[in-house]
Amino acid sequence: MKKFRKVLDGLTTSSPGGTMGSPSCGSAAGTPTAAPTPRDIDVQETLVSENFQLCKTVRHGFTYQPTALAFDPVQKILAIGSRSGGVRILGRPGVDCYCQHESGAAVLQLQFLINEGALVTACADDTLHLWNLRQRRPAVLHSLKFNRERITFCHLPFQSKWLYVGTERGNTHIVNIESFILSGYVIMWNKAIELSTKTHPGPVVHLSDSPKDEGKLLIGFEGGTIVQWDLRAKKADFRIYYDEAIHSVSWHHEGKQFMCSHSDGSLTLWNLRNTTKPFQVTFPHGKIQKDGRKESCKPILKVEYKTSRNSEPFVIFSGGLSYDKAGRRPALTIMHGKAITVLEMDYPIVEFMVLCDTPYINEIQEPYAVVVLLEKDLIVVDLTQSNFPVFENPYPMDIHESPVTCTAYFADCPPDIIPILYSIGAKHKKTGYSQKEWPIAGGTWTLGSHTYPEIIITGHADGSIKFWDASAFTLQMLYKLKTSKVFEKPKLGEGRGADLGEEDPFAVQMVSWCPHSRIFCVVGISAHIILYRFSKYDANTQTVSLEVRLQCEPEDIITPSENENNPCFSEPGSHSPQPHHQYPVSPGSRTPDGAKDSTPFLKVKDKTVRVPPGYQSDLVIQLLWVDGEPPQQITSLDINSAYGLLAFGNCNGLAVVDYIQKTVILCISTVDLYGATDPYQRLTRSPRRNRQSTSEHCMRGLSNFYSDSKKRIRTSYQSLTELTDNQQSIDMERSKSPTSVKGPGRKLSLPTDLKTDLDHVNGHCTSPTSQPCSAGKPRIPMGPEGPRLTRRGPGRPPFRKAQSAACMEISLPVSHTEGHASRRAMLQQLHGVTMYSHDEHHSTASYCWNERESRENSFSRSRSSSVSSIDRDTKEAITTLQFGESYGRKSDALPTPCLWVGTSLGVVILIPLSIPMDHEERMEDPVTVGPSGAVQMLKGSVLRFAFLDCNGALIQSPYEIWRDQNAPEDPDRPRRRKLVHFSPSSSQDAFGEGHLTVVCSERQAKVFLMPSQSCLFVHNITESSFVLRADVVSLCNSVCLACFCANGHVMTLSLPSLRPLMDVNYLPLTDMRIARTFCFTNEGQALYLSSPTEIQRITYSQEMCDNLQEMLGELFTPIETPEAQNRGFLKGFFGGNAHTFDREELFGEAAAGKASRSLAQHIPGQGGVEGMKVAASGVVGDLARARIALDERGQRLGELEERTTLMMTSAETFSKHAHELMLKCKDKKWYQF
């Protein structure tokens, strides 16, 4: 615990004179502040660096790009391998573990050591790994790297310690699982086939023991050759040569027959009595055509042949459909007797596995389910019912049902919100599932002691919103909301959306949710906002629609008469106390384009509709087209239920809406927010001569559809590389705003050495050239290429395709430089606002990844080799907004409602609000906006605001207690608004003492004291990178500032002193998906979208890391292995002597010798106790290690007791025999012996 004290004398921390232009937080008036009465700020900070540790907790969702599948029939746990080297192990709900191979190589095959708590993985880098599953965080025990051969197939017999490994060369090697050392016993391909064979049989695609005799190994080669190898005699029993390639083999449990699947879509059944030709050949989906020939079919990739005691055997296979039927979906076929059932799947089948009651291959299998692993889903089919229903999946495998475009994370929510959402969402669940319990029920999981309500919200490309219960490291969907139902369905060829070819017009960009008032707000990509209220009753409602003109182009304001007709602007310098009259909604105001303008992208349903219980739309706000130009995307949003206000902004300006009265009270450009306190000089510009020309060249926030076949995701959202501490450099680095012609004296004078720096000027919208946004004479020298740059043609589209849901799929290469271009491009994609820099020497490099997963998965990096125009335009975007009780001016004695505004140029503006507090007055009287108050400066775009009282406690925003507007009226209790205020003075002894404001930008964080507006603490977070996400979070009954930087560092800073507490290089930012979805929450937790289908949760709390082992599920549960069925004397006598086979005699070093050292290399792992030491720490880790040690000691004691008993028994037997011998020989003479 450490005390921080600071004496405030009214002077700023950086400069005694504290002028407005300096980022060192001077007064808004630009003059030195008057010295207030000195007083001490005594804040006791309890957080120290020992409270923080960063580690991953759990991963939710479907495994991205799955490749392999395995199941333990005794432990009943499932493993899924992925192309990125990940392994997901699933058991009962709550048992969910993710492991990652360090190499990142794709997982080719998985093999459980059945009921042993271990797993073997074969990877694409020809390495075998043995994982220990007897600890909550599995670790690798051994690895074996093959140097000269490539692994193609593995097989581990039940209760065997010898693993068969087939290779691409056709050889079969044998590995000891216990020591992970290669045996000297090798089955060479040239020994397996006949000497007369002239061709190589191909890679090994199948290995299996004969159910009849474990000493016989069936080897399947890709070329169509099948060999049964006698392991004892080291020779082939029989060889089968078939014309078609083999994909898989499956035994009948008696060991007399096996079935093969082939590349021509056929199934062959072979009888061991006659291996010269197949016993049966079938084409399950190959019909005979009119000409007598059979249809050509696709390969059958896998077949399973399972017997049942009370019915016909099951033959289950994937593939084999005819080629002629185009557009047919992938299918799983179940042949049961004469009945053939085809189950069509939504995605291609990667792998499937039939689940049986017994682990013994020589017993009747009794299949009860089949697990089907698809490219983007996991389903389990119930085989015990004739209609083959699917089981309801308890895991959150449908996160990616539509691509995730945004996330939000709320910890420690009100306890009643989760049951309510669940009860509403349960009414809309699908039916028709199997009534039996989920068959993958292994492991154990208990609700930990450190649990509290947590909710994750995901927004999707189709406009849907999903609420998830994320409590106790689990994830379960509570409620789904479809925002597209608010709008009319766009018709093909009609409307703006059709003209632009927007693929996802309803895609969700950001969400804002107040759990207490249950007000929910959604921002869509089509420049629309939907406000929802929660109700437990269905109702007939009609959604109110507001249309706002926020396409601010003040260069169009030529005469006062035109200015009067423009609803977006007030008179220069005016700040009306009733701005709702000054900034009305005017959808009827028309430009010369007439009916083409003043229209939104989407059309709201104007009919009264019946809406079910849950979230019901109350208000829709849409930005309008202006002068043929689409509106810019919304970049910031905040809503406050106590005030009844909603604020949003983009790169043109700010709008404030009263959602109670359904009116717009403020619609203003960013530069007009400054009023007389504007710290910058701005260059006046002449009016634009051709509006249509500008509409073709100025940048867009939404997509344009052009003829170029290669669609690109637009880049956007630059940020300042640095704002220096002197006024002159700030003026230089800030270019003129395209939203102002007010103030004739504003002129920007730039030295020539700044030309190259202008390519990195912060802003959201920069024109392709200076001409489109400045109708005056262009300053770019018009060479031979000059006219081409200002002409729209098919070869050089002036716009970039908007990011749709595919923006989540982008992968970026790690930048090898800290240059501005790469950093700028990352921010451009992060915030999704159009910016297209284009001049004479402009060049673009495009990088594309994984077009299969993304419609528009390209990333463009713009660099300008020279900047010949110093007239470059920059629109200052609103990057963050926050309502709260604060002091709008230094002279204020009491806190009042305020709106804090942060911009992309690091400017902080405070707007006082006057809100009627009486219930009746609030419904009728207008909300008034005062003139702008404090203006402060930071380096880089402003990201986050937060408020603390003078004791360092977090001040929450006021909110309205939820009330159901559709509930029946009670005449005795009139329905009134109940507000909860957290005034800065409410938690302090001295009334009106003030509060602290925390402001975080891309580069630095500052703490201000209000109302004096003095800067108490400043901390430069990063110089070489920039902050992507920042949040003030609660942890250990205190607060801190958590930051995630573009270089992958996760940092925490104490509050209010901004002392660094943690800085971990956690994750190099190679994917913009992570940047867009990373979010912090209270109690030391955070999450991000690690892949298009998975959510990764992490913690930065030491306490949670210590208790992590307790909160995770156990993968291994001690279960007795089921006993094998009694085969009977005759069956055992005539069925072979399978139980006398001793693999140790054949494969051990004594018999087979050692394998060549150059063939494979053994790599020891970090599993067992050593892995536990790494994975666990603290008290829980010590207890776990002690428990393992006790178990091992108990096991040794048990073994010692057994040995002692055997020795005693042996001694008694010896004594008995000795006594008998003594009695026998006692009376004999020596010559009688």
PDB file of N, CA and C in Angstrom, residues 649-688:
ATOM      1  N   GLY A 649     -21.069   9.627 -33.036  1.00  0.00           N
ATOM      2  CA  GLY A 649     -20.259  10.487 -33.887  1.00  0.00           C
ATOM      3  C   GLY A 649     -19.569   9.687 -34.964  1.00  0.00           C
ATOM      4  N   ASN A 650     -19.115  10.397 -35.976  1.00  0.00           N
ATOM      5  CA  ASN A 650     -18.297   9.795 -37.020  1.00  0.00           C
ATOM      6  C   ASN A 650     -17.250  10.824 -37.445  1.00  0.00           C
ATOM      7  N   CYS A 651     -16.663  10.642 -38.611  1.00  0.00           N
ATOM      8  CA  CYS A 651     -15.602  11.560 -39.009  1.00  0.00           C
ATOM      9  C   CYS A 651     -16.130  12.898 -39.486  1.00  0.00           C
ATOM     10  N   ASN A 652     -17.431  13.081 -39.495  1.00  0.00           N
ATOM     11  CA  ASN A 652     -17.999  14.377 -39.852  1.00  0.00           C
ATOM     12  C   ASN A 652     -18.400  15.203 -38.644  1.00  0.00           C
ATOM     13  N   GLY A 653     -18.871  14.552 -37.596  1.00  0.00           N
ATOM     14  CA  GLY A 653     -19.309  15.340 -36.463  1.00  0.00           C
ATOM     15  C   GLY A 653     -19.991  14.503 -35.416  1.00  0.00           C
ATOM     16  N   LEU A 654     -20.818  15.182 -34.627  1.00  0.00           N
ATOM     17  CA  LEU A 654     -21.449  14.606 -33.443  1.00  0.00           C
ATOM     18  C   LEU A 654     -22.946  14.868 -33.485  1.00  0.00           C
ATOM     19  N   ALA A 655     -23.708  13.893 -33.022  1.00  0.00           N
ATOM     20  CA  ALA A 655     -25.154  14.050 -32.886  1.00  0.00           C
ATOM     21  C   ALA A 655     -25.575  13.500 -31.535  1.00  0.00           C
ATOM     22  N   VAL A 656     -26.525  14.184 -30.901  1.00  0.00           N
ATOM     23  CA  VAL A 656     -27.089  13.767 -29.626  1.00  0.00           C
ATOM     24  C   VAL A 656     -28.600  13.658 -29.811  1.00  0.00           C
ATOM     25  N   VAL A 657     -29.159  12.498 -29.408  1.00  0.00           N
ATOM     26  CA  VAL A 657     -30.572  12.222 -29.613  1.00  0.00           C
ATOM     27  C   VAL A 657     -31.229  12.014 -28.252  1.00  0.00           C
ATOM     28  N   ASP A 658     -32.382  12.621 -28.062  1.00  0.00           N
ATOM     29  CA  ASP A 658     -33.225  12.377 -26.900  1.00  0.00           C
ATOM     30  C   ASP A 658     -34.177  11.241 -27.265  1.00  0.00           C
ATOM     31  N   TYR A 659     -33.867  10.016 -26.772  1.00  0.00           N
ATOM     32  CA  TYR A 659     -34.680   8.882 -27.209  1.00  0.00           C
ATOM     33  C   TYR A 659     -35.990   8.782 -26.441  1.00  0.00           C
ATOM     34  N   ILE A 660     -36.159   9.591 -25.406  1.00  0.00           N
ATOM     35  CA  ILE A 660     -37.451   9.625 -24.715  1.00  0.00           C
ATOM     36  C   ILE A 660     -38.451  10.429 -25.526  1.00  0.00           C
ATOM     37  N   GLN A 661     -38.013  11.629 -25.973  1.00  0.00           N
ATOM     38  CA  GLN A 661     -38.894  12.470 -26.782  1.00  0.00           C
ATOM     39  C   GLN A 661     -38.746  12.201 -28.277  1.00  0.00           C
ATOM     40  N   LYS A 662     -37.822  11.316 -28.647  1.00  0.00           N
ATOM     41  CA  LYS A 662     -37.604  10.948 -30.047  1.00  0.00           C
ATOM     42  C   LYS A 662     -37.250  12.162 -30.889  1.00  0.00           C
ATOM     43  N   THR A 663     -36.301  12.957 -30.405  1.00  0.00           N
ATOM     44  CA  THR A 663     -35.872  14.142 -31.135  1.00  0.00           C
ATOM     45  C   THR A 663     -34.356  14.225 -31.150  1.00  0.00           C
ATOM     46  N   VAL A 664     -33.834  14.932 -32.151  1.00  0.00           N
ATOM     47  CA  VAL A 664     -32.399  15.208 -32.237  1.00  0.00           C
ATOM     48  C   VAL A 664     -32.160  16.558 -31.578  1.00  0.00           C
ATOM     49  N   ILE A 665     -31.310  16.605 -30.570  1.00  0.00           N
ATOM     50  CA  ILE A 665     -31.064  17.874 -29.867  1.00  0.00           C
ATOM     51  C   ILE A 665     -29.744  18.504 -30.282  1.00  0.00           C
ATOM     52  N   LEU A 666     -28.890  17.750 -30.962  1.00  0.00           N
ATOM     53  CA  LEU A 666     -27.618  18.326 -31.402  1.00  0.00           C
ATOM     54  C   LEU A 666     -27.134  17.561 -32.616  1.00  0.00           C
ATOM     55  N   CYS A 667     -26.719  18.309 -33.646  1.00  0.00           N
ATOM     56  CA  CYS A 667     -26.127  17.715 -34.845  1.00  0.00           C
ATOM     57  C   CYS A 667     -25.125  18.727 -35.359  1.00  0.00           C
ATOM     58  N   ILE A 668     -23.863  18.479 -35.129  1.00  0.00           N
ATOM     59  CA  ILE A 668     -22.867  19.519 -35.320  1.00  0.00           C
ATOM     60  C   ILE A 668     -21.559  18.908 -35.802  1.00  0.00           C
ATOM     61  N   SER A 669     -20.819  19.648 -36.601  1.00  0.00           N
ATOM     62  CA  SER A 669     -19.522  19.168 -37.063  1.00  0.00           C
ATOM     63  C   SER A 669     -18.511  19.240 -35.931  1.00  0.00           C
ATOM     64  N   THR A 670     -17.436  18.497 -36.069  1.00  0.00           N
ATOM     65  CA  THR A 670     -16.455  18.428 -34.994  1.00  0.00           C
ATOM     66  C   THR A 670     -15.830  19.779 -34.711  1.00  0.00           C
ATOM     67  N   VAL A 671     -15.496  20.513 -35.748  1.00  0.00           N
ATOM     68  CA  VAL A 671     -14.805  21.785 -35.541  1.00  0.00           C
ATOM     69  C   VAL A 671     -15.700  22.799 -34.857  1.00  0.00           C
ATOM     70  N   ASP A 672     -17.017  22.706 -35.077  1.00  0.00           N
ATOM     71  CA  ASP A 672     -17.928  23.647 -34.435  1.00  0.00           C
ATOM     72  C   ASP A 672     -18.100  23.353 -32.956  1.00  0.00           C
ATOM     73  N   LEU A 673     -17.657  22.174 -32.517  1.00  0.00           N
ATOM     74  CA  LEU A 673     -17.712  21.884 -31.088  1.00  0.00           C
ATOM     75  C   LEU A 673     -16.761  22.776 -30.302  1.00  0.00           C
ATOM     76  N   TYR A 674     -15.676  23.207 -30.953  1.00  0.00           N
ATOM     77  CA  TYR A 674     -14.687  23.994 -30.237  1.00  0.00           C
ATOM     78  C   TYR A 674     -15.201  25.387 -29.901  1.00  0.00           C
ATOM     79  N   GLY A 675     -15.986  25.945 -30.803  1.00  0.00           N
ATOM     80  CA  GLY A 675     -16.411  27.327 -30.595  1.00  0.00           C
ATOM     81  C   GLY A 675     -15.211  28.259 -30.602  1.00  0.00           C
ATOM     82  N   ALA A 676     -15.141  29.115 -29.607  1.00  0.00           N
ATOM     83  CA  ALA A 676     -14.038  30.074 -29.535  1.00  0.00           C
ATOM     84  C   ALA A 676     -12.776  29.446 -28.970  1.00  0.00           C
ATOM     85  N   THR A 677     -12.843  28.214 -28.501  1.00  0.00           N
ATOM     86  CA  THR A 677     -11.666  27.600 -27.868  1.00  0.00           C
ATOM     87  C   THR A 677     -10.881  26.737 -28.828  1.00  0.00           C
ATOM     88  N   ASP A 678     -11.143  26.839 -30.144  1.00  0.00           N
ATOM     89  CA  ASP A 678     -10.425  26.012 -31.108  1.00  0.00           C
ATOM     90  C   ASP A 678      -8.931  26.305 -31.021  1.00  0.00           C
ATOM     91  N   PRO A 679      -8.107  25.317 -30.713  1.00  0.00           N
ATOM     92  CA  PRO A 679      -6.677  25.563 -30.544  1.00  0.00           C
ATOM     93  C   PRO A 679      -5.908  25.615 -31.844  1.00  0.00           C
ATOM     94  N   TYR A 680      -6.550  25.317 -32.967  1.00  0.00           N
ATOM     95  CA  TYR A 680      -5.825  25.203 -34.218  1.00  0.00           C
ATOM     96  C   TYR A 680      -6.176  26.325 -35.171  1.00  0.00           C
ATOM     97  N   GLN A 681      -5.249  26.624 -36.026  1.00  0.00           N
ATOM     98  CA  GLN A 681      -5.533  27.467 -37.161  1.00  0.00           C
ATOM     99  C   GLN A 681      -5.989  26.579 -38.294  1.00  0.00           C
ATOM    100  N   ARG A 682      -7.022  27.019 -38.980  1.00  0.00           N
ATOM    101  CA  ARG A 682      -7.567  26.192 -40.045  1.00  0.00           C
ATOM    102  C   ARG A 682      -7.598  26.979 -41.337  1.00  0.00           C
ATOM    103  N   LEU A 683      -7.352  26.292 -42.408  1.00  0.00           N
ATOM    104  CA  LEU A 683      -7.263  26.922 -43.711  1.00  0.00           C
ATOM    105  C   LEU A 683      -8.645  27.051 -44.315  1.00  0.00           C
ATOM    106  N   THR A 684      -9.033  28.251 -44.686  1.00  0.00           N
ATOM    107  CA  THR A 684     -10.317  28.443 -45.354  1.00  0.00           C
ATOM    108  C   THR A 684     -10.211  27.955 -46.788  1.00  0.00           C
ATOM    109  N   ARG A 685     -11.334  27.527 -47.304  1.00  0.00           N
ATOM    110  CA  ARG A 685     -11.329  26.972 -48.643  1.00  0.00           C
ATOM    111  C   ARG A 685     -12.451  27.580 -49.448  1.00  0.00           C
ATOM    112  N   SER A 686     -12.225  27.630 -50.736  1.00  0.00           N
ATOM    113  CA  SER A 686     -13.251  28.181 -51.608  1.00  0.00           C
ATOM    114  C   SER A 686     -14.344  27.167 -51.822  1.00  0.00           C
ATOM    115  N   PRO A 687     -15.535  27.638 -52.226  1.00  0.00           N
ATOM    116  CA  PRO A 687     -16.644  26.699 -52.412  1.00  0.00           C
ATOM    117  C   PRO A 687     -16.345  25.699 -53.516  1.00  0.00           C
ATOM    118  N   ARG A 688     -17.025  24.576 -53.429  1.00  0.00           N
ATOM    119  CA  ARG A 688     -16.848  23.518 -54.407  1.00  0.00           C
ATOM    120  C   ARG A 688     -17.633  23.861 -55.659  1.00  0.00           C
TER     121      ARG A 688
END
